[in-house]
Amino acid sequence: MILKKLVVGPFASNCYLVGSESSKEGMIIDPGDEAEGILRNVKDLELDIKSIVLTHGHIDHIGALKEVKEATGAEVAIHTDEAESLQRQPLSTLFGLSYPTPLPPDRLLKDGDSMDIGNLHFSVLHTPGHSPGCICLLGEGVIFSGDTLFNYGIGRTDLPGGSYSQLMKSIHTRLMTLPDNTTVYPGHGPETTIGAERSGNPFLQT
Ligand SMILES: [Zn+2]
Ligand SMILES: [Zn+2]
C-alpha cells in the first residue's frame, strides 16, 4: 500500500494519500488545505485518484476539496449525516477564514459501506460524536480515524452537532474492539495504534 501523510493548513490537518502499489489507483482522505501541495504529491506518486473521502465536513478537512476535485475528477464521498456541511460554511465563518464554497458530494456513505481502491479494501465505520456524520475508514491493518481518536487524545465535542456521550460510545464500541496492532492514522497529530490508545490514552481510562 502506498501511504503518504501531508500536514496542511492552519489547523495542521492530516491529509492522507493512499494508493495501490500495483494499479496506482488512489484515494485522498481529507484534503484540508494546500491543494497545490496535495496535487503535486499525487503526481509524484503517480496516483490515479478515484475517490476523495471526507472523514467529516469541518473546514480543516475540506478546505482544498474544490480544487482537488476539479483537478482529479474523483468522486467525493462523505457520510449521509454530514453531507449538509458541504453546502454551507459555518466553521470557516466562525474561525474567520475564507475558503471556496465546497461541492455537493457524489457518493453518500453509511456504516458498513465498502471503499475499494484497486486491490485495497476499506470499510466505513460511522463514528458520530465529534460531529454527526464522522466516519473512520478501516482496512489493510490500519484505520483512518479522522477527528474521532487521536494519539493520546479524542475529538472535541463542543462544536455544533457534537456529543461527548456519542463520541465515547463510538470509540469504545467501534475502535477499542479492533486488534491492538491496528495502526491509527488520525486527522491531526502523529499516528498511533489501538493497543497504545487502549492502555495509555488518558480519556479512555476508567
Ligand atoms: Zn473536525
Ligand atoms: Zn480537524
JSON list of C-alpha atoms and ligand atoms in Angstrom, two decimals:
[
{"chain": "A", "resi": 1, "resn": "MET", "atom": "CA", "xyz": [0.00, 0.00, 0.00]},
{"chain": "A", "resi": 2, "resn": "ILE", "atom": "CA", "xyz": [1.21, 3.47, -0.83]},
{"chain": "A", "resi": 3, "resn": "LEU", "atom": "CA", "xyz": [0.54, 5.80, 2.10]},
{"chain": "A", "resi": 4, "resn": "LYS", "atom": "CA", "xyz": [1.65, 9.38, 2.43]},
{"chain": "A", "resi": 5, "resn": "LYS", "atom": "CA", "xyz": [0.67, 11.87, 5.11]},
{"chain": "A", "resi": 6, "resn": "LEU", "atom": "CA", "xyz": [0.63, 15.59, 4.36]},
{"chain": "A", "resi": 7, "resn": "VAL", "atom": "CA", "xyz": [0.13, 18.11, 7.16]},
{"chain": "A", "resi": 8, "resn": "VAL", "atom": "CA", "xyz": [-1.87, 21.03, 5.76]},
{"chain": "A", "resi": 9, "resn": "GLY", "atom": "CA", "xyz": [-3.37, 24.35, 6.73]},
{"chain": "A", "resi": 10, "resn": "PRO", "atom": "CA", "xyz": [-3.59, 26.48, 9.87]},
{"chain": "A", "resi": 11, "resn": "PHE", "atom": "CA", "xyz": [-5.05, 23.62, 11.94]},
{"chain": "A", "resi": 12, "resn": "ALA", "atom": "CA", "xyz": [-2.26, 21.20, 10.94]},
{"chain": "A", "resi": 13, "resn": "SER", "atom": "CA", "xyz": [-4.73, 18.73, 9.50]},
{"chain": "A", "resi": 14, "resn": "ASN", "atom": "CA", "xyz": [-3.54, 15.37, 8.20]},
{"chain": "A", "resi": 15, "resn": "CYS", "atom": "CA", "xyz": [-4.36, 14.71, 4.56]},
{"chain": "A", "resi": 16, "resn": "TYR", "atom": "CA", "xyz": [-3.62, 11.12, 3.53]},
{"chain": "A", "resi": 17, "resn": "LEU", "atom": "CA", "xyz": [-2.81, 9.87, 0.06]},
{"chain": "A", "resi": 18, "resn": "VAL", "atom": "CA", "xyz": [-3.50, 6.15, -0.19]},
{"chain": "A", "resi": 19, "resn": "GLY", "atom": "CA", "xyz": [-2.89, 4.01, -3.23]},
{"chain": "A", "resi": 20, "resn": "SER", "atom": "CA", "xyz": [-2.46, 0.56, -4.64]},
{"chain": "A", "resi": 21, "resn": "GLU", "atom": "CA", "xyz": [1.17, -0.28, -5.49]},
{"chain": "A", "resi": 22, "resn": "SER", "atom": "CA", "xyz": [0.08, -2.45, -8.41]},
{"chain": "A", "resi": 23, "resn": "SER", "atom": "CA", "xyz": [-2.66, -0.44, -10.10]},
{"chain": "A", "resi": 24, "resn": "LYS", "atom": "CA", "xyz": [-1.66, 3.03, -8.84]},
{"chain": "A", "resi": 25, "resn": "GLU", "atom": "CA", "xyz": [-5.33, 3.74, -8.16]},
{"chain": "A", "resi": 26, "resn": "GLY", "atom": "CA", "xyz": [-5.62, 6.02, -5.18]},
{"chain": "A", "resi": 27, "resn": "MET", "atom": "CA", "xyz": [-7.77, 7.98, -2.79]},
{"chain": "A", "resi": 28, "resn": "ILE", "atom": "CA", "xyz": [-7.31, 11.22, -0.91]},
{"chain": "A", "resi": 29, "resn": "ILE", "atom": "CA", "xyz": [-8.58, 11.38, 2.65]},
{"chain": "A", "resi": 30, "resn": "ASP", "atom": "CA", "xyz": [-9.41, 14.88, 3.94]},
{"chain": "A", "resi": 31, "resn": "PRO", "atom": "CA", "xyz": [-7.96, 17.46, 1.52]},
{"chain": "A", "resi": 32, "resn": "GLY", "atom": "CA", "xyz": [-8.00, 20.12, 4.23]},
{"chain": "A", "resi": 33, "resn": "ASP", "atom": "CA", "xyz": [-5.90, 22.85, 2.63]},
{"chain": "A", "resi": 34, "resn": "GLU", "atom": "CA", "xyz": [-2.92, 23.47, 0.33]},
{"chain": "A", "resi": 35, "resn": "ALA", "atom": "CA", "xyz": [-4.44, 21.95, -2.82]},
{"chain": "A", "resi": 36, "resn": "GLU", "atom": "CA", "xyz": [-1.30, 22.65, -4.82]},
{"chain": "A", "resi": 37, "resn": "GLY", "atom": "CA", "xyz": [0.89, 20.60, -2.49]},
{"chain": "A", "resi": 38, "resn": "ILE", "atom": "CA", "xyz": [-1.62, 17.74, -2.39]},
{"chain": "A", "resi": 39, "resn": "LEU", "atom": "CA", "xyz": [-1.82, 17.63, -6.18]},
{"chain": "A", "resi": 40, "resn": "ARG", "atom": "CA", "xyz": [1.97, 17.78, -6.53]},
{"chain": "A", "resi": 41, "resn": "ASN", "atom": "CA", "xyz": [2.31, 14.75, -4.25]},
{"chain": "A", "resi": 42, "resn": "VAL", "atom": "CA", "xyz": [-0.40, 12.90, -6.17]},
{"chain": "A", "resi": 43, "resn": "LYS", "atom": "CA", "xyz": [1.62, 13.49, -9.31]},
{"chain": "A", "resi": 44, "resn": "ASP", "atom": "CA", "xyz": [4.93, 12.48, -7.71]},
{"chain": "A", "resi": 45, "resn": "LEU", "atom": "CA", "xyz": [3.36, 9.23, -6.50]},
{"chain": "A", "resi": 46, "resn": "GLU", "atom": "CA", "xyz": [1.82, 8.72, -9.97]},
{"chain": "A", "resi": 47, "resn": "LEU", "atom": "CA", "xyz": [-1.58, 8.04, -8.44]},
{"chain": "A", "resi": 48, "resn": "ASP", "atom": "CA", "xyz": [-4.82, 7.96, -10.36]},
{"chain": "A", "resi": 49, "resn": "ILE", "atom": "CA", "xyz": [-7.19, 9.33, -7.74]},
{"chain": "A", "resi": 50, "resn": "LYS", "atom": "CA", "xyz": [-10.57, 7.57, -7.82]},
{"chain": "A", "resi": 51, "resn": "SER", "atom": "CA", "xyz": [-12.08, 8.85, -4.57]},
{"chain": "A", "resi": 52, "resn": "ILE", "atom": "CA", "xyz": [-11.86, 11.74, -2.19]},
{"chain": "A", "resi": 53, "resn": "VAL", "atom": "CA", "xyz": [-13.09, 10.54, 1.18]},
{"chain": "A", "resi": 54, "resn": "LEU", "atom": "CA", "xyz": [-14.04, 13.03, 3.88]},
{"chain": "A", "resi": 55, "resn": "THR", "atom": "CA", "xyz": [-13.94, 11.78, 7.47]},
{"chain": "A", "resi": 56, "resn": "HIS", "atom": "CA", "xyz": [-16.30, 14.67, 8.24]},
{"chain": "A", "resi": 57, "resn": "GLY", "atom": "CA", "xyz": [-17.22, 18.09, 6.93]},
{"chain": "A", "resi": 58, "resn": "HIS", "atom": "CA", "xyz": [-15.27, 20.53, 9.10]},
{"chain": "A", "resi": 59, "resn": "ILE", "atom": "CA", "xyz": [-13.45, 23.14, 7.08]},
{"chain": "A", "resi": 60, "resn": "ASP", "atom": "CA", "xyz": [-9.99, 21.99, 8.21]},
{"chain": "A", "resi": 61, "resn": "HIS", "atom": "CA", "xyz": [-10.69, 18.69, 6.40]},
{"chain": "A", "resi": 62, "resn": "ILE", "atom": "CA", "xyz": [-12.36, 20.02, 3.25]},
{"chain": "A", "resi": 63, "resn": "GLY", "atom": "CA", "xyz": [-10.68, 23.37, 2.56]},
{"chain": "A", "resi": 64, "resn": "ALA", "atom": "CA", "xyz": [-8.95, 22.14, -0.61]},
{"chain": "A", "resi": 65, "resn": "LEU", "atom": "CA", "xyz": [-11.83, 19.92, -1.73]},
{"chain": "A", "resi": 66, "resn": "LYS", "atom": "CA", "xyz": [-12.99, 22.06, -4.64]},
{"chain": "A", "resi": 67, "resn": "GLU", "atom": "CA", "xyz": [-9.58, 22.42, -6.25]},
{"chain": "A", "resi": 68, "resn": "VAL", "atom": "CA", "xyz": [-8.60, 18.81, -5.68]},
{"chain": "A", "resi": 69, "resn": "LYS", "atom": "CA", "xyz": [-11.92, 17.56, -7.05]},
{"chain": "A", "resi": 70, "resn": "GLU", "atom": "CA", "xyz": [-11.64, 19.75, -10.11]},
{"chain": "A", "resi": 71, "resn": "ALA", "atom": "CA", "xyz": [-8.09, 18.62, -10.80]},
{"chain": "A", "resi": 72, "resn": "THR", "atom": "CA", "xyz": [-8.66, 14.88, -10.29]},
{"chain": "A", "resi": 73, "resn": "GLY", "atom": "CA", "xyz": [-12.31, 14.37, -11.27]},
{"chain": "A", "resi": 74, "resn": "ALA", "atom": "CA", "xyz": [-12.53, 11.87, -8.41]},
{"chain": "A", "resi": 75, "resn": "GLU", "atom": "CA", "xyz": [-15.81, 11.07, -6.65]},
{"chain": "A", "resi": 76, "resn": "VAL", "atom": "CA", "xyz": [-16.37, 12.90, -3.38]},
{"chain": "A", "resi": 77, "resn": "ALA", "atom": "CA", "xyz": [-17.64, 10.63, -0.61]},
{"chain": "A", "resi": 78, "resn": "ILE", "atom": "CA", "xyz": [-18.98, 11.68, 2.79]},
{"chain": "A", "resi": 79, "resn": "HIS", "atom": "CA", "xyz": [-21.38, 10.20, 5.34]},
{"chain": "A", "resi": 80, "resn": "THR", "atom": "CA", "xyz": [-25.00, 10.97, 4.65]},
{"chain": "A", "resi": 81, "resn": "ASP", "atom": "CA", "xyz": [-25.41, 12.70, 8.04]},
{"chain": "A", "resi": 82, "resn": "GLU", "atom": "CA", "xyz": [-22.58, 15.06, 7.17]},
{"chain": "A", "resi": 83, "resn": "ALA", "atom": "CA", "xyz": [-23.40, 15.93, 3.56]},
{"chain": "A", "resi": 84, "resn": "GLU", "atom": "CA", "xyz": [-25.18, 19.11, 4.51]},
{"chain": "A", "resi": 85, "resn": "SER", "atom": "CA", "xyz": [-21.89, 20.55, 5.77]},
{"chain": "A", "resi": 86, "resn": "LEU", "atom": "CA", "xyz": [-20.65, 20.69, 2.18]},
{"chain": "A", "resi": 87, "resn": "GLN", "atom": "CA", "xyz": [-23.40, 23.14, 1.30]},
{"chain": "A", "resi": 88, "resn": "ARG", "atom": "CA", "xyz": [-22.56, 25.71, 3.95]},
{"chain": "A", "resi": 89, "resn": "GLN", "atom": "CA", "xyz": [-19.57, 27.17, 5.74]},
{"chain": "A", "resi": 90, "resn": "PRO", "atom": "CA", "xyz": [-20.41, 27.80, 9.39]},
{"chain": "A", "resi": 91, "resn": "LEU", "atom": "CA", "xyz": [-17.00, 26.89, 10.74]},
{"chain": "A", "resi": 92, "resn": "SER", "atom": "CA", "xyz": [-14.98, 28.89, 8.26]},
{"chain": "A", "resi": 93, "resn": "THR", "atom": "CA", "xyz": [-17.04, 31.90, 9.24]},
{"chain": "A", "resi": 94, "resn": "LEU", "atom": "CA", "xyz": [-16.58, 31.01, 12.88]},
{"chain": "A", "resi": 95, "resn": "PHE", "atom": "CA", "xyz": [-12.82, 30.90, 12.52]},
{"chain": "A", "resi": 96, "resn": "GLY", "atom": "CA", "xyz": [-12.71, 33.99, 10.32]},
{"chain": "A", "resi": 97, "resn": "LEU", "atom": "CA", "xyz": [-11.24, 32.08, 7.40]},
{"chain": "A", "resi": 98, "resn": "SER", "atom": "CA", "xyz": [-12.17, 32.26, 3.78]},
{"chain": "A", "resi": 99, "resn": "TYR", "atom": "CA", "xyz": [-12.36, 29.16, 1.61]},
{"chain": "A", "resi": 100, "resn": "PRO", "atom": "CA", "xyz": [-14.19, 28.48, -1.64]},
{"chain": "A", "resi": 101, "resn": "THR", "atom": "CA", "xyz": [-17.70, 27.09, -1.15]},
{"chain": "A", "resi": 102, "resn": "PRO", "atom": "CA", "xyz": [-17.38, 23.30, -1.10]},
{"chain": "A", "resi": 103, "resn": "LEU", "atom": "CA", "xyz": [-19.06, 20.95, -3.55]},
{"chain": "A", "resi": 104, "resn": "PRO", "atom": "CA", "xyz": [-22.02, 18.61, -3.28]},
{"chain": "A", "resi": 105, "resn": "PRO", "atom": "CA", "xyz": [-20.89, 15.01, -2.72]},
{"chain": "A", "resi": 106, "resn": "ASP", "atom": "CA", "xyz": [-21.03, 12.35, -5.44]},
{"chain": "A", "resi": 107, "resn": "ARG", "atom": "CA", "xyz": [-21.46, 9.46, -3.04]},
{"chain": "A", "resi": 108, "resn": "LEU", "atom": "CA", "xyz": [-23.21, 9.29, 0.33]},
{"chain": "A", "resi": 109, "resn": "LEU", "atom": "CA", "xyz": [-21.69, 6.80, 2.74]},
{"chain": "A", "resi": 110, "resn": "LYS", "atom": "CA", "xyz": [-23.25, 4.79, 5.52]},
{"chain": "A", "resi": 111, "resn": "ASP", "atom": "CA", "xyz": [-21.90, 2.40, 8.11]},
{"chain": "A", "resi": 112, "resn": "GLY", "atom": "CA", "xyz": [-20.62, -0.83, 6.58]},
{"chain": "A", "resi": 113, "resn": "ASP", "atom": "CA", "xyz": [-20.11, 0.54, 3.07]},
{"chain": "A", "resi": 114, "resn": "SER", "atom": "CA", "xyz": [-17.05, -0.63, 1.15]},
{"chain": "A", "resi": 115, "resn": "MET", "atom": "CA", "xyz": [-14.42, 1.68, -0.25]},
{"chain": "A", "resi": 116, "resn": "ASP", "atom": "CA", "xyz": [-12.28, -0.25, -2.72]},
{"chain": "A", "resi": 117, "resn": "ILE", "atom": "CA", "xyz": [-9.21, 1.31, -4.27]},
{"chain": "A", "resi": 118, "resn": "GLY", "atom": "CA", "xyz": [-7.60, -1.12, -6.71]},
{"chain": "A", "resi": 119, "resn": "ASN", "atom": "CA", "xyz": [-6.71, -4.16, -4.62]},
{"chain": "A", "resi": 120, "resn": "LEU", "atom": "CA", "xyz": [-7.12, -2.24, -1.34]},
{"chain": "A", "resi": 121, "resn": "HIS", "atom": "CA", "xyz": [-10.29, -2.75, 0.65]},
{"chain": "A", "resi": 122, "resn": "PHE", "atom": "CA", "xyz": [-11.65, -0.46, 3.32]},
{"chain": "A", "resi": 123, "resn": "SER", "atom": "CA", "xyz": [-14.93, -0.31, 5.15]},
{"chain": "A", "resi": 124, "resn": "VAL", "atom": "CA", "xyz": [-16.78, 2.66, 6.54]},
{"chain": "A", "resi": 125, "resn": "LEU", "atom": "CA", "xyz": [-17.39, 2.89, 10.28]},
{"chain": "A", "resi": 126, "resn": "HIS", "atom": "CA", "xyz": [-19.93, 5.52, 11.29]},
{"chain": "A", "resi": 127, "resn": "THR", "atom": "CA", "xyz": [-18.47, 7.05, 14.48]},
{"chain": "A", "resi": 128, "resn": "PRO", "atom": "CA", "xyz": [-20.62, 10.06, 15.47]},
{"chain": "A", "resi": 129, "resn": "GLY", "atom": "CA", "xyz": [-19.65, 12.29, 18.38]},
{"chain": "A", "resi": 130, "resn": "HIS", "atom": "CA", "xyz": [-17.16, 14.87, 17.14]},
{"chain": "A", "resi": 131, "resn": "SER", "atom": "CA", "xyz": [-19.81, 15.62, 14.51]},
{"chain": "A", "resi": 132, "resn": "PRO", "atom": "CA", "xyz": [-22.94, 13.67, 13.50]},
{"chain": "A", "resi": 133, "resn": "GLY", "atom": "CA", "xyz": [-21.56, 12.13, 10.31]},
{"chain": "A", "resi": 134, "resn": "CYS", "atom": "CA", "xyz": [-17.99, 11.37, 11.32]},
{"chain": "A", "resi": 135, "resn": "ILE", "atom": "CA", "xyz": [-16.57, 8.22, 9.81]},
{"chain": "A", "resi": 136, "resn": "CYS", "atom": "CA", "xyz": [-13.45, 6.14, 10.23]},
{"chain": "A", "resi": 137, "resn": "LEU", "atom": "CA", "xyz": [-12.06, 4.11, 7.35]},
{"chain": "A", "resi": 138, "resn": "LEU", "atom": "CA", "xyz": [-10.84, 0.63, 8.33]},
{"chain": "A", "resi": 139, "resn": "GLY", "atom": "CA", "xyz": [-8.81, -1.78, 6.22]},
{"chain": "A", "resi": 140, "resn": "GLU", "atom": "CA", "xyz": [-5.39, -3.18, 5.34]},
{"chain": "A", "resi": 141, "resn": "GLY", "atom": "CA", "xyz": [-4.47, -3.29, 9.04]},
{"chain": "A", "resi": 142, "resn": "VAL", "atom": "CA", "xyz": [-4.96, 0.42, 9.55]},
{"chain": "A", "resi": 143, "resn": "ILE", "atom": "CA", "xyz": [-7.72, 2.82, 10.48]},
{"chain": "A", "resi": 144, "resn": "PHE", "atom": "CA", "xyz": [-8.07, 6.43, 9.43]},
{"chain": "A", "resi": 145, "resn": "SER", "atom": "CA", "xyz": [-9.77, 7.88, 12.48]},
{"chain": "A", "resi": 146, "resn": "GLY", "atom": "CA", "xyz": [-10.47, 11.48, 11.45]},
{"chain": "A", "resi": 147, "resn": "ASP", "atom": "CA", "xyz": [-11.18, 13.66, 14.49]},
{"chain": "A", "resi": 148, "resn": "THR", "atom": "CA", "xyz": [-12.69, 10.78, 16.49]},
{"chain": "A", "resi": 149, "resn": "LEU", "atom": "CA", "xyz": [-9.49, 9.41, 18.04]},
{"chain": "A", "resi": 150, "resn": "PHE", "atom": "CA", "xyz": [-6.04, 10.99, 18.27]},
{"chain": "A", "resi": 151, "resn": "ASN", "atom": "CA", "xyz": [-2.68, 9.88, 19.63]},
{"chain": "A", "resi": 152, "resn": "TYR", "atom": "CA", "xyz": [-3.45, 10.16, 23.37]},
{"chain": "A", "resi": 153, "resn": "GLY", "atom": "CA", "xyz": [-6.45, 12.36, 22.63]},
{"chain": "A", "resi": 154, "resn": "ILE", "atom": "CA", "xyz": [-10.06, 12.37, 21.49]},
{"chain": "A", "resi": 155, "resn": "GLY", "atom": "CA", "xyz": [-12.07, 14.71, 19.29]},
{"chain": "A", "resi": 156, "resn": "ARG", "atom": "CA", "xyz": [-13.61, 17.85, 20.74]},
{"chain": "A", "resi": 157, "resn": "THR", "atom": "CA", "xyz": [-17.37, 17.74, 21.17]},
{"chain": "A", "resi": 158, "resn": "ASP", "atom": "CA", "xyz": [-18.16, 21.41, 21.76]},
{"chain": "A", "resi": 159, "resn": "LEU", "atom": "CA", "xyz": [-18.79, 22.27, 18.11]},
{"chain": "A", "resi": 160, "resn": "PRO", "atom": "CA", "xyz": [-22.33, 22.24, 16.62]},
{"chain": "A", "resi": 161, "resn": "GLY", "atom": "CA", "xyz": [-23.67, 18.67, 16.44]},
{"chain": "A", "resi": 162, "resn": "GLY", "atom": "CA", "xyz": [-21.03, 17.31, 18.80]},
{"chain": "A", "resi": 163, "resn": "SER", "atom": "CA", "xyz": [-21.84, 14.86, 21.59]},
{"chain": "A", "resi": 164, "resn": "TYR", "atom": "CA", "xyz": [-19.42, 13.62, 24.23]},
{"chain": "A", "resi": 165, "resn": "SER", "atom": "CA", "xyz": [-21.50, 10.56, 25.11]},
{"chain": "A", "resi": 166, "resn": "GLN", "atom": "CA", "xyz": [-21.80, 9.60, 21.44]},
{"chain": "A", "resi": 167, "resn": "LEU", "atom": "CA", "xyz": [-18.08, 10.09, 20.91]},
{"chain": "A", "resi": 168, "resn": "MET", "atom": "CA", "xyz": [-17.16, 7.83, 23.83]},
{"chain": "A", "resi": 169, "resn": "LYS", "atom": "CA", "xyz": [-19.66, 5.22, 22.66]},
{"chain": "A", "resi": 170, "resn": "SER", "atom": "CA", "xyz": [-18.18, 5.32, 19.14]},
{"chain": "A", "resi": 171, "resn": "ILE", "atom": "CA", "xyz": [-14.64, 4.94, 20.43]},
{"chain": "A", "resi": 172, "resn": "HIS", "atom": "CA", "xyz": [-15.42, 2.15, 22.88]},
{"chain": "A", "resi": 173, "resn": "THR", "atom": "CA", "xyz": [-17.76, 0.09, 20.69]},
{"chain": "A", "resi": 174, "resn": "ARG", "atom": "CA", "xyz": [-16.18, 0.59, 17.26]},
{"chain": "A", "resi": 175, "resn": "LEU", "atom": "CA", "xyz": [-12.49, 1.35, 17.76]},
{"chain": "A", "resi": 176, "resn": "MET", "atom": "CA", "xyz": [-11.42, -0.26, 21.04]},
{"chain": "A", "resi": 177, "resn": "THR", "atom": "CA", "xyz": [-12.86, -3.54, 19.75]},
{"chain": "A", "resi": 178, "resn": "LEU", "atom": "CA", "xyz": [-10.19, -3.64, 17.00]},
{"chain": "A", "resi": 179, "resn": "PRO", "atom": "CA", "xyz": [-6.92, -5.60, 17.33]},
{"chain": "A", "resi": 180, "resn": "ASP", "atom": "CA", "xyz": [-4.12, -3.92, 19.31]},
{"chain": "A", "resi": 181, "resn": "ASN", "atom": "CA", "xyz": [-1.79, -3.87, 16.31]},
{"chain": "A", "resi": 182, "resn": "THR", "atom": "CA", "xyz": [-4.16, -1.81, 14.16]},
{"chain": "A", "resi": 183, "resn": "THR", "atom": "CA", "xyz": [-2.29, 1.36, 13.17]},
{"chain": "A", "resi": 184, "resn": "VAL", "atom": "CA", "xyz": [-4.33, 4.53, 13.72]},
{"chain": "A", "resi": 185, "resn": "TYR", "atom": "CA", "xyz": [-3.89, 7.48, 11.36]},
{"chain": "A", "resi": 186, "resn": "PRO", "atom": "CA", "xyz": [-5.75, 10.40, 12.93]},
{"chain": "A", "resi": 187, "resn": "GLY", "atom": "CA", "xyz": [-6.99, 13.66, 11.46]},
{"chain": "A", "resi": 188, "resn": "HIS", "atom": "CA", "xyz": [-4.38, 15.63, 13.43]},
{"chain": "A", "resi": 189, "resn": "GLY", "atom": "CA", "xyz": [-1.07, 14.70, 15.01]},
{"chain": "A", "resi": 190, "resn": "PRO", "atom": "CA", "xyz": [1.10, 11.60, 14.87]},
{"chain": "A", "resi": 191, "resn": "GLU", "atom": "CA", "xyz": [0.00, 8.04, 14.19]},
{"chain": "A", "resi": 192, "resn": "THR", "atom": "CA", "xyz": [-0.59, 5.53, 16.97]},
{"chain": "A", "resi": 193, "resn": "THR", "atom": "CA", "xyz": [-2.05, 2.06, 17.49]},
{"chain": "A", "resi": 194, "resn": "ILE", "atom": "CA", "xyz": [-5.27, 0.80, 19.01]},
{"chain": "A", "resi": 195, "resn": "GLY", "atom": "CA", "xyz": [-3.21, -1.02, 21.66]},
{"chain": "A", "resi": 196, "resn": "ALA", "atom": "CA", "xyz": [-1.28, 2.11, 22.66]},
{"chain": "A", "resi": 197, "resn": "GLU", "atom": "CA", "xyz": [-4.52, 4.08, 22.98]},
{"chain": "A", "resi": 198, "resn": "ARG", "atom": "CA", "xyz": [-6.26, 1.30, 24.88]},
{"chain": "A", "resi": 199, "resn": "SER", "atom": "CA", "xyz": [-3.50, 1.27, 27.51]},
{"chain": "A", "resi": 200, "resn": "GLY", "atom": "CA", "xyz": [-2.36, 4.89, 27.54]},
{"chain": "A", "resi": 201, "resn": "ASN", "atom": "CA", "xyz": [-5.00, 7.32, 26.25]},
{"chain": "A", "resi": 202, "resn": "PRO", "atom": "CA", "xyz": [-5.97, 9.36, 29.35]},
{"chain": "A", "resi": 203, "resn": "PHE", "atom": "CA", "xyz": [-9.50, 9.91, 28.05]},
{"chain": "A", "resi": 204, "resn": "LEU", "atom": "CA", "xyz": [-10.19, 6.19, 27.81]},
{"chain": "A", "resi": 205, "resn": "GLN", "atom": "CA", "xyz": [-9.15, 5.09, 31.28]},
{"chain": "A", "resi": 206, "resn": "THR", "atom": "CA", "xyz": [-11.90, 4.16, 33.71]},
{"chain": "B", "resi": 1, "resn": "ZN", "atom": "ZN", "xyz": [-13.36, 18.26, 12.99]},
{"chain": "B", "resi": 2, "resn": "ZN", "atom": "ZN", "xyz": [-9.97, 18.52, 12.37]}
]
